[in-house]
Coordinates of C-alpha atoms in Angstrom, one line a residue:
X1 CA -0.2 -0.5 -0.1
X2 CA 2.7 1.8 0.7
X3 CA 3.9 1.3 -2.8
X4 CA 1.2 2.6 -4.3
X5 CA 0.5 5.7 -2.0
X6 CA 4.4 6.9 -3.6
X7 CA 3.0 5.9 -7.1
X8 CA 3.2 8.8 -9.6
X9 CA -0.4 8.5 -12.0
X10 CA 2.1 8.1 -15.0
X11 CA 3.3 4.8 -13.2
X12 CA -0.1 3.0 -12.7
X13 CA -0.7 -0.1 -15.0
X14 CA -4.2 -0.4 -17.0
X15 CA -5.4 -2.5 -14.5
X16 CA -5.3 0.4 -11.6
X17 CA -6.4 3.0 -14.0
X18 CA -9.6 0.9 -14.2
X19 CA -9.8 0.2 -10.8
X20 CA -9.5 4.5 -9.8
X21 CA -11.4 5.0 -12.0
X22 CA -9.0 6.7 -14.3
X23 CA -9.7 4.8 -17.6
X24 CA -12.2 2.5 -19.1
X25 CA -11.9 -1.5 -18.8
X26 CA -11.1 -3.1 -22.2
X27 CA -14.1 -4.5 -24.4
X28 CA -14.8 -7.7 -24.1
X29 CA -15.7 -9.3 -27.9
X30 CA -18.7 -11.9 -27.6
X31 CA -16.3 -14.3 -29.5
X32 CA -13.3 -13.5 -27.8
X33 CA -10.6 -16.0 -29.6
X34 CA -8.1 -16.1 -26.6
X35 CA -11.1 -17.4 -24.4
X36 CA -12.4 -20.0 -27.2
X37 CA -14.0 -23.1 -27.3
X38 CA -14.2 -23.7 -23.4
X39 CA -14.0 -27.8 -22.1
X40 CA -16.0 -28.0 -19.3
X41 CA -14.7 -29.2 -16.1
X42 CA -19.0 -29.3 -14.9
X43 CA -20.7 -29.7 -18.1
X44 CA -23.8 -29.3 -15.5
X45 CA -23.3 -25.5 -15.0
X46 CA -26.6 -23.6 -16.2
X47 CA -25.9 -20.9 -18.8
X48 CA -25.9 -18.1 -16.5
X49 CA -22.7 -19.7 -14.3
X50 CA -21.6 -20.5 -18.0
X51 CA -21.7 -17.0 -18.6
X52 CA -20.2 -15.8 -16.0
X53 CA -17.0 -18.0 -16.6
X54 CA -16.8 -17.1 -20.1
X55 CA -16.9 -13.0 -19.2
X56 CA -14.3 -13.7 -16.3
X57 CA -11.8 -15.4 -18.7
X58 CA -12.1 -13.1 -21.5
X59 CA -11.8 -9.8 -19.5
X60 CA -8.3 -8.3 -19.4
X61 CA -8.8 -6.1 -16.1
X62 CA -11.8 -6.4 -13.9
X63 CA -15.1 -8.7 -14.1
X64 CA -17.9 -9.0 -11.8
X65 CA -19.8 -12.1 -10.6
X66 CA -22.8 -10.8 -9.1
X67 CA -24.4 -14.0 -7.2
X68 CA -27.8 -13.8 -5.9
X69 CA -28.8 -16.3 -2.8
X70 CA -28.2 -19.6 -4.3
X71 CA -27.4 -19.0 -7.3
X72 CA -24.4 -21.5 -7.0
X73 CA -21.0 -18.5 -6.4
X74 CA -18.7 -20.4 -5.2
X75 CA -19.6 -23.8 -7.6
X76 CA -19.0 -21.3 -10.4
X77 CA -16.0 -19.7 -8.8
X78 CA -14.5 -23.0 -8.7
X79 CA -15.2 -23.9 -12.4
X80 CA -13.6 -20.5 -13.2
X81 CA -10.2 -21.5 -11.0
X82 CA -9.6 -24.6 -12.6
X83 CA -10.3 -23.0 -16.5
X84 CA -7.7 -20.4 -15.4
X85 CA -5.6 -23.1 -14.6
X86 CA -6.0 -24.8 -17.7
X87 CA -4.0 -21.6 -19.4
X88 CA -1.5 -22.3 -17.0
X89 CA -2.5 -19.0 -15.5
X90 CA -1.4 -18.5 -11.7
X91 CA -4.3 -17.8 -8.9
X92 CA -4.3 -15.6 -5.9
X93 CA -7.8 -16.5 -3.9
X94 CA -9.0 -14.2 -1.1
X95 CA -12.1 -13.8 1.3
X96 CA -12.5 -11.6 4.1
X97 CA -12.8 -14.4 6.6
X98 CA -11.3 -17.9 6.5
X99 CA -14.5 -19.7 6.3
X100 CA -15.0 -18.2 3.0
X101 CA -11.7 -19.4 2.4
X102 CA -12.0 -22.3 3.4
X103 CA -15.0 -23.2 1.6
X104 CA -13.5 -22.9 -1.3
X105 CA -10.5 -25.1 -0.6
X106 CA -12.5 -28.0 0.8
X107 CA -13.8 -27.7 -3.0
X108 CA -11.0 -27.5 -4.8
X109 CA -9.2 -30.3 -3.1
X110 CA -11.3 -33.1 -4.7
X111 CA -9.9 -31.8 -8.2
X112 CA -5.8 -32.4 -6.9
X113 CA -5.1 -29.2 -7.6
X114 CA -1.7 -28.1 -6.4
X115 CA -3.1 -25.5 -3.9
X116 CA -2.0 -23.8 -0.9
X117 CA -3.8 -22.3 2.1
X118 CA -2.0 -19.8 4.2
X119 CA -2.9 -18.8 8.0
X120 CA -2.6 -20.0 11.3
X121 CA -4.0 -23.5 11.8
X122 CA -5.6 -23.2 15.0
X123 CA -8.2 -20.5 12.8
X124 CA -8.6 -23.6 10.3
X125 CA -11.4 -26.0 9.5
X126 CA -9.6 -29.1 10.1
X127 CA -11.0 -30.5 6.8
X128 CA -8.3 -27.7 5.0
X129 CA -5.0 -28.4 6.9
X130 CA -3.5 -31.0 5.3
X131 CA -2.9 -27.9 2.6
X132 CA -1.9 -25.4 5.0
X133 CA 1.5 -23.8 4.7
X134 CA 1.9 -25.3 8.5
X135 CA 1.6 -28.5 7.6
X136 CA 3.1 -28.9 3.9
X137 CA 6.0 -26.6 5.8
X138 CA 6.2 -29.9 8.2
X139 CA 5.7 -32.5 5.4
X140 CA 8.2 -31.2 3.0
X141 CA 11.5 -32.4 1.6
X142 CA 12.8 -28.9 2.3
X143 CA 10.7 -28.9 5.8
X144 CA 12.8 -32.7 7.0
X145 CA 15.6 -30.1 6.5
X146 CA 14.2 -27.3 8.6
X147 CA 13.3 -30.6 11.5
X148 CA 16.6 -32.1 11.4
X149 CA 17.9 -28.0 12.5
X150 CA 14.9 -27.9 15.4
X151 CA 15.9 -31.1 16.7
X152 CA 19.6 -29.9 16.6
X153 CA 19.0 -27.0 18.7
X154 CA 16.4 -28.9 21.3
X155 CA 19.6 -31.4 21.8
X156 CA 21.9 -28.2 22.5
X157 CA 19.7 -26.5 24.8
X158 CA 19.5 -29.5 26.7
X159 CA 23.0 -29.8 27.0
X160 CA 23.1 -26.0 28.7
X161 CA 21.0 -27.7 31.3
X162 CA 23.3 -30.6 32.4
X163 CA 26.6 -28.2 31.8
X164 CA 27.9 -26.2 34.4
X165 CA 31.3 -24.8 32.9
X166 CA 31.4 -21.3 31.7
X167 CA 33.3 -21.6 28.8
X168 CA 31.5 -24.6 27.7
X169 CA 28.0 -22.8 28.0
X170 CA 29.6 -20.3 25.9
X171 CA 30.5 -22.6 23.4
X172 CA 26.8 -24.1 22.8
X173 CA 25.3 -20.5 22.8
X174 CA 27.3 -19.6 20.0
X175 CA 26.4 -22.8 18.4
X176 CA 22.6 -21.7 19.3
X177 CA 23.2 -18.7 17.7
X178 CA 24.4 -19.9 14.1
X179 CA 21.9 -22.9 14.4
X180 CA 19.0 -20.1 14.7
X181 CA 20.3 -18.6 11.8
X182 CA 20.1 -21.4 9.6
X183 CA 16.6 -22.6 11.0
X184 CA 15.3 -19.2 10.2
X185 CA 17.1 -19.1 6.9
X186 CA 16.2 -23.0 5.6
X187 CA 12.3 -22.2 7.1
X188 CA 12.4 -18.8 5.3
X189 CA 13.6 -20.9 1.9
X190 CA 11.7 -23.8 2.7
X191 CA 8.5 -20.9 2.9
X192 CA 8.9 -19.1 -0.3
X193 CA 9.6 -22.6 -2.7
X194 CA 6.3 -24.0 -1.5
X195 CA 4.5 -20.9 -2.3
X196 CA 6.5 -20.1 -5.5
X197 CA 6.0 -23.6 -6.7
X198 CA 1.9 -23.3 -6.0
X199 CA -0.2 -22.2 -8.9
X200 CA -3.2 -21.7 -6.3
X201 CA -2.7 -19.7 -2.9
X202 CA -5.4 -18.8 -0.5
X203 CA -5.8 -16.5 1.7
X204 CA -7.9 -14.2 3.7
X205 CA -8.0 -10.8 2.3
X206 CA -5.6 -9.5 5.2
X207 CA -3.6 -12.7 5.4
X208 CA -2.4 -11.9 1.6
X209 CA -0.5 -9.2 2.8
X210 CA 1.7 -11.9 5.7
X211 CA 5.6 -11.9 4.5
X212 CA 5.4 -15.2 2.8
X213 CA 3.4 -13.3 -0.3
X214 CA 6.2 -10.2 0.1
X215 CA 7.0 -9.8 -3.6
X216 CA 4.9 -12.5 -5.1
X217 CA 3.2 -11.9 -8.4
X218 CA 0.2 -13.7 -9.7
X219 CA -1.7 -13.5 -13.0
X220 CA -5.2 -13.2 -11.5
X221 CA -6.7 -12.3 -8.0
X222 CA -10.4 -13.8 -7.3
X223 CA -12.1 -12.0 -4.3
X224 CA -15.0 -14.1 -2.7
X225 CA -17.8 -12.2 -0.8
X226 CA -16.3 -9.3 -2.0
X227 CA -19.5 -7.4 -1.4
X228 CA -18.7 -7.9 2.2
X229 CA -15.4 -6.8 2.1
X230 CA -13.9 -3.3 2.9
X231 CA -12.4 -2.0 0.0
X232 CA -9.0 -1.1 2.2
X233 CA -9.0 -4.8 2.6
X234 CA -9.3 -5.7 -0.9
X235 CA -5.9 -3.6 -2.3
X236 CA -4.0 -5.9 -0.3
X237 CA -4.5 -8.6 -2.8
X238 CA -4.9 -6.4 -5.8
X239 CA -2.0 -5.0 -5.9
X240 CA 0.1 -8.4 -6.2
X241 CA -1.7 -9.0 -9.8
X242 CA -2.7 -7.1 -13.0
X243 CA -6.5 -8.7 -13.7
X244 CA -9.1 -9.5 -10.6
X245 CA -12.6 -11.2 -10.4
X246 CA -14.7 -10.2 -8.2
X247 CA -17.8 -12.2 -7.0
X248 CA -20.6 -11.2 -4.3
X249 CA -24.5 -9.8 -4.1
X250 CA -24.0 -6.2 -3.5
X251 CA -28.0 -6.5 -2.8
X252 CA -27.3 -7.9 0.8
X253 CA -25.5 -6.3 3.6
X254 CA -22.4 -5.4 3.1
X255 CA -18.8 -5.3 6.2
X256 CA -20.1 -4.8 9.3
X257 CA -18.4 -1.2 10.7
X258 CA -17.6 -0.8 14.4
X259 CA -16.4 2.9 14.6
X260 CA -17.6 5.1 13.0
X261 CA -16.2 8.7 12.0
X262 CA -14.8 11.0 15.3
X263 CA -16.6 14.0 13.6
X264 CA -20.1 12.6 12.7
X265 CA -20.3 10.7 15.6
X266 CA -19.6 13.5 18.2
X267 CA -21.7 16.2 16.0
X268 CA -24.6 13.7 16.3
X269 CA -24.1 13.2 19.8
X270 CA -24.4 17.1 20.4
X271 CA -26.7 17.8 18.7
X272 CA -29.3 15.0 20.4
X273 CA -27.4 15.6 24.1
X274 CA -26.1 12.2 24.0
X275 CA -22.7 10.9 24.2
X276 CA -23.3 7.6 24.5
X277 CA -23.4 6.7 20.5
X278 CA -23.5 3.1 19.4
X279 CA -20.4 1.2 19.4
X280 CA -21.2 -1.4 16.8
X281 CA -23.6 -0.6 13.8
X282 CA -23.4 -2.1 10.5
X283 CA -23.1 0.3 7.7
X284 CA -26.2 0.2 7.0
X285 CA -28.1 -0.2 9.9
X286 CA -27.5 2.3 12.8
X287 CA -25.4 4.4 11.0
X288 CA -27.7 7.1 9.6
X289 CA -27.7 7.4 6.1
X290 CA -28.3 11.7 6.2
X291 CA -24.8 11.5 8.1
X292 CA -23.0 9.5 5.5
X293 CA -22.5 11.2 2.0
X294 CA -19.7 10.0 -1.0
X295 CA -17.5 6.8 -0.5
X296 CA -17.7 5.5 3.1
X297 CA -16.2 2.9 4.5
X298 CA -19.5 1.2 3.8
X299 CA -19.1 1.6 0.0
X300 CA -17.7 -1.6 -1.1
X301 CA -14.7 -1.9 -4.4
X302 CA -18.0 -4.5 -5.5
X303 CA -20.2 -1.4 -5.2
X304 CA -17.6 1.3 -6.1
X305 CA -16.6 -0.6 -9.6
X306 CA -20.1 -1.3 -10.6
X307 CA -21.2 2.6 -10.3
X308 CA -18.1 3.5 -12.1
X309 CA -17.9 1.4 -15.1
X310 CA -21.6 0.3 -15.5
X311 CA -23.2 -3.4 -15.6
X312 CA -21.0 -3.9 -18.3
X313 CA -18.3 -5.2 -16.7
X314 CA -20.6 -7.5 -14.4
X315 CA -22.1 -11.0 -15.2
X316 CA -25.3 -12.1 -12.8
X317 CA -26.0 -15.8 -11.7
X318 CA -30.1 -16.1 -12.5
X319 CA -30.8 -19.7 -11.4
X320 CA -31.4 -20.5 -8.0
X321 CA -31.4 -24.0 -6.3
X322 CA -32.6 -22.8 -2.6
X323 CA -35.8 -21.3 -2.7
X324 CA -39.2 -22.4 -3.2
X325 CA -40.6 -20.3 -5.8
X326 CA -43.0 -18.4 -4.0
X327 CA -40.4 -17.5 -1.6
X328 CA -38.3 -16.2 -4.2
X329 CA -40.6 -14.2 -6.2
X330 CA -40.9 -11.2 -4.0
X331 CA -37.0 -10.1 -3.9
X332 CA -36.6 -11.4 -7.5
X333 CA -39.2 -9.3 -8.8
X334 CA -37.9 -6.1 -6.3
X335 CA -34.8 -6.6 -5.7
X336 CA -33.3 -8.7 -9.1
X337 CA -35.2 -7.1 -12.0
X338 CA -37.2 -10.6 -12.1
X339 CA -34.3 -12.5 -13.3
X340 CA -34.2 -15.5 -10.9
X341 CA -35.7 -18.9 -12.0
X342 CA -35.8 -21.5 -9.4
X343 CA -34.5 -24.9 -10.6
X344 CA -37.1 -27.5 -10.8
X345 CA -35.6 -29.6 -8.7
X346 CA -36.4 -26.7 -5.8
X347 CA -39.4 -24.7 -7.2
X348 CA -42.0 -26.6 -5.8
X349 CA -40.8 -28.5 -2.7
X350 CA -42.2 -28.6 0.8
X351 CA -41.3 -29.3 4.0
X352 CA -43.8 -32.4 3.8
X353 CA -41.4 -33.9 1.3
X354 CA -38.5 -33.9 3.9
X355 CA -36.0 -37.0 3.5
X356 CA -37.8 -37.9 6.9
X357 CA -41.6 -38.6 7.9
X358 CA -43.4 -35.0 8.1
X359 CA -47.2 -35.1 8.4
X360 CA -49.1 -33.4 5.7
X361 CA -51.0 -30.1 7.4
X362 CA -51.5 -26.2 6.7
X363 CA -47.9 -25.6 8.4
X364 CA -46.1 -28.5 6.2
X365 CA -48.0 -27.4 2.9
X366 CA -47.7 -23.7 2.5
X367 CA -43.9 -22.6 1.6
X368 CA -45.2 -18.8 2.5
X369 CA -46.9 -17.5 5.4
X370 CA -47.6 -14.4 7.6
X371 CA -48.8 -13.9 10.7
X372 CA -50.3 -10.8 10.8
X373 CA -50.3 -9.0 14.3
X374 CA -51.6 -5.5 13.2
X375 CA -54.5 -4.3 15.5
X376 CA -52.6 -3.1 18.5
X377 CA -51.7 -6.1 20.8
X378 CA -48.6 -7.3 20.5
X379 CA -46.8 -3.9 21.4
X380 CA -42.8 -3.5 21.0
X381 CA -40.6 -2.6 24.0
X382 CA -37.5 -0.9 24.1
X383 CA -34.4 -3.2 25.5
X384 CA -34.5 -0.7 28.6
X385 CA -38.2 0.0 29.2
X386 CA -41.0 -2.4 31.0
X387 CA -43.9 -1.3 28.9
X388 CA -44.6 1.1 25.8
X389 CA -48.1 0.5 26.7
X390 CA -51.1 -1.1 25.2
X391 CA -53.1 -0.7 22.5
X392 CA -50.5 -0.8 19.7
X393 CA -49.0 2.6 21.1
X394 CA -45.7 3.7 22.5
X395 CA -43.8 6.9 23.6
X396 CA -42.3 8.7 21.3
X397 CA -39.4 7.2 20.3
X398 CA -36.2 9.6 19.5
X399 CA -34.1 8.9 16.4
X400 CA -31.1 8.3 18.9
X401 CA -33.2 5.5 20.6
X402 CA -34.1 4.2 17.3
X403 CA -30.6 3.6 16.3
X404 CA -28.8 3.0 19.3
X405 CA -31.6 0.5 22.1
X406 CA -32.5 -2.8 20.6
X407 CA -36.0 -3.4 21.0
X408 CA -38.3 -6.6 21.6
X409 CA -41.5 -7.8 21.4
X410 CA -42.5 -11.0 24.1
X411 CA -46.1 -11.3 22.7
X412 CA -44.4 -11.9 18.8
X413 CA -41.9 -14.1 20.9
X414 CA -45.0 -16.3 21.8
X415 CA -46.2 -16.9 18.4
X416 CA -43.5 -17.4 17.1
X417 CA -43.0 -20.5 19.6
X418 CA -46.5 -21.4 19.0
X419 CA -45.7 -21.6 15.4
X420 CA -41.9 -23.9 16.0
X421 CA -44.2 -26.2 18.0
X422 CA -46.3 -26.9 15.7
X423 CA -43.8 -27.7 13.0
X424 CA -42.1 -29.9 15.5
X425 CA -45.5 -31.7 16.3
X426 CA -46.2 -32.2 12.6
X427 CA -42.7 -33.7 12.5
X428 CA -40.0 -31.3 11.1
X429 CA -36.5 -31.8 13.2
X430 CA -35.5 -28.4 15.5
X431 CA -32.3 -28.4 13.6
X432 CA -34.1 -28.2 10.2
X433 CA -35.5 -24.9 11.9
X434 CA -34.1 -21.3 12.5
X435 CA -35.6 -18.2 13.5
X436 CA -34.2 -15.2 12.7
X437 CA -34.5 -11.6 13.7
X438 CA -33.3 -8.6 13.1
X439 CA -32.8 -7.2 17.1
X440 CA -30.6 -8.9 20.0
X441 CA -33.1 -7.8 22.3
X442 CA -35.5 -9.9 20.2
X443 CA -33.3 -12.7 20.6
X444 CA -32.8 -12.7 24.0
X445 CA -36.4 -13.3 24.8
X446 CA -36.3 -16.5 22.3
X447 CA -33.0 -17.4 24.2
X448 CA -35.5 -20.3 25.8
X449 CA -36.7 -21.9 22.9
X450 CA -33.1 -23.5 22.8
X451 CA -33.6 -25.5 25.4
X452 CA -37.5 -26.3 24.5
X453 CA -36.2 -27.6 21.4
X454 CA -32.4 -28.4 20.8
X455 CA -31.1 -28.2 17.6
X456 CA -33.1 -25.4 16.7
X457 CA -30.8 -22.1 15.4
X458 CA -31.7 -18.3 16.5
X459 CA -29.8 -16.0 15.0
X460 CA -29.8 -12.2 13.7
X461 CA -29.9 -11.5 10.3
X462 CA -26.9 -10.2 9.9
X463 CA -25.1 -13.3 11.5
X464 CA -27.5 -15.5 9.4
X465 CA -26.3 -14.1 6.2
X466 CA -24.9 -17.1 3.7
X467 CA -27.0 -19.8 5.9
X468 CA -29.8 -21.3 4.8
X469 CA -32.6 -23.9 6.8
X470 CA -35.4 -25.8 5.9
X471 CA -37.5 -23.7 7.1
X472 CA -37.1 -20.1 8.6
X473 CA -39.5 -18.2 10.4
X474 CA -38.7 -14.5 10.8
X475 CA -39.8 -12.3 13.3
X476 CA -40.0 -8.4 12.5
X477 CA -40.8 -7.1 15.8
X478 CA -41.7 -3.4 15.6
X479 CA -45.1 -2.4 16.1
X480 CA -45.7 1.1 17.1
X481 CA -48.6 4.0 16.4
X482 CA -45.5 6.0 14.8
X483 CA -44.9 3.5 12.0
X484 CA -41.3 3.4 13.2
X485 CA -39.3 0.6 11.7
X486 CA -35.5 1.7 12.9
X487 CA -32.8 0.0 10.6
X488 CA -35.9 -2.6 9.7
X489 CA -36.3 -0.4 6.8
X490 CA -33.0 -1.6 4.9
X491 CA -33.9 -3.4 1.5
X492 CA -30.1 -5.3 2.1
X493 CA -31.3 -6.3 5.5
X494 CA -34.9 -7.8 4.4
X495 CA -33.1 -9.4 1.4
X496 CA -31.0 -11.3 3.7
X497 CA -34.0 -12.2 5.9
X498 CA -36.2 -13.5 2.9
X499 CA -33.7 -15.4 1.3
X500 CA -32.4 -17.9 3.7
X501 CA -35.3 -20.6 4.2
X502 CA -35.5 -23.8 1.4
X503 CA -39.1 -24.7 1.9
X504 CA -40.8 -22.5 4.3
X505 CA -40.8 -18.7 5.2
X506 CA -43.3 -17.7 8.0
X507 CA -43.2 -14.0 8.7
X508 CA -44.4 -12.4 11.8
X509 CA -45.2 -8.5 12.4
X510 CA -47.7 -6.3 12.4
X511 CA -48.6 -4.8 8.7
X512 CA -49.9 -1.8 9.9
X513 CA -46.5 -0.5 11.2
X514 CA -44.4 -1.8 8.6
X515 CA -46.1 -0.9 5.9
X516 CA -45.2 2.9 7.2
X517 CA -41.6 2.1 7.1
X518 CA -40.7 2.8 2.8
X519 CA -42.1 1.9 -0.8
X520 CA -40.5 -1.6 -0.3
X521 CA -42.0 -2.1 2.5
X522 CA -45.4 -1.2 1.7
X523 CA -44.7 -3.4 -1.6
X524 CA -43.6 -6.2 0.7
X525 CA -46.5 -6.1 2.9
X526 CA -49.0 -6.1 0.0
X527 CA -47.1 -8.9 -1.8
X528 CA -47.3 -11.3 1.4
X529 CA -51.3 -10.2 2.2
X530 CA -51.8 -11.2 -1.8
X531 CA -49.6 -13.9 -2.0
X532 CA -49.1 -16.0 1.3
X533 CA -51.0 -17.9 3.8
X534 CA -52.4 -14.6 5.7
X535 CA -53.1 -15.7 9.5
X536 CA -54.4 -13.6 12.7
X537 CA -53.2 -14.9 15.6
X538 CA -55.9 -16.4 18.3
X539 CA -55.0 -14.3 21.4
X540 CA -56.8 -17.1 23.8
X541 CA -54.7 -19.6 22.7
X542 CA -51.3 -17.4 22.4
X543 CA -52.3 -16.2 26.3
X544 CA -51.0 -20.1 26.8
X545 CA -47.3 -19.5 24.9
X546 CA -47.1 -16.3 27.0

């Protein structure tokens, strides 16, 4: 990064100029002769996946692969890596987290690819340890020599403890000094040899800046989950190549920002008379949009490049293999330009079709259920409040409380418990059920579900990104007379919530409150009212759950 900062504009490569927006990407002809006829490793790839791979191969500087939920983004990247290897190119594969990188290692390993995974062994999945630099260093031929030097050092250390003669001790210390130097040099050469000999190197974005890759060059950098990574992190591997392929979904949640710009924070606090600003917030959640102007930490490389160069640098995967068609319909129409198609294998599958015995009942034959709590009997609470008053009213919430305080809704939690019990009674296993909510205070209220139904998963919407379950129950929480919805109004957060399930999505919330939040929320509520199995709570039976 220091090298980049010291560069003058005339020293920038064509790749860097494109990343900075100083020049446009080279055009990609539809019949690129360099790509030619592709012999697919997996001929079962769908047309949009093949087009994404073909486009990434043909691009000279940058290619974006837009992978909506369940569209096989990682599967597509594996094919791309294998095709690049066929062309004898060297590849650096990165992601913002260890799990994102390990996922690719697991899928590449069966193809017997010469790969190496950088990173501390304690942070890696057990299944990828054999590909880690640490293990390969110990098991390689060069590593055996390093091991011998290490053994000799340990023998010298032991002899010091047995020797009382000062002259002999000094001689041993002198030998140890030489051995330590030799050990470090041999280990460095061993690591350099292993890394230099690997056609595919995988690391986290941060890990790509380690000493092991210092001076290493690659033909292509692939960044998975690029829309969940800070742009500054992405620049660490980008400087090691002259071409990049970024894969992600900019319509899901961006990276979590844990520190706000101090100027904005102080101004906000003084204006509201509140010195305790929230210390943790997602880039689009607790940070008020009005305080963020222009590019900030919330603007990812994926977002910026798409805005800079337009859709010509992007290819979208359009066949999804996760959701029932009815669950997919709203996010597809409202966020993905109606382009998503449900694969035949998933478009009509229901809970009653699970590969174990499940009763045929209303809850197991309906893919989309909306339990509407409108009417004022399900009031929300602030985390530090005992009550907000009945009748759907709530005390006037300040903007600070909306962004700084978590919310809960005990009556809505009782509805969740009732629905979970109904699913389990019908035969659905608790481990196939997840309950997600935008608010941590609501998670605390729902916590007893784990004891009542061992195996069930509870999580925040933000924490559940990238996950999936057979049945998902979404507790929206917000119910107040003012129509305040806080960060529930963020499209990307809602997109994550509504695209986690495979066979069943149950939404529980107050349509009157939620409709007032935004045009998007109003459209979602109207879609659910028209297309979901619409239900209203039975307060008498619910009293037994509360």
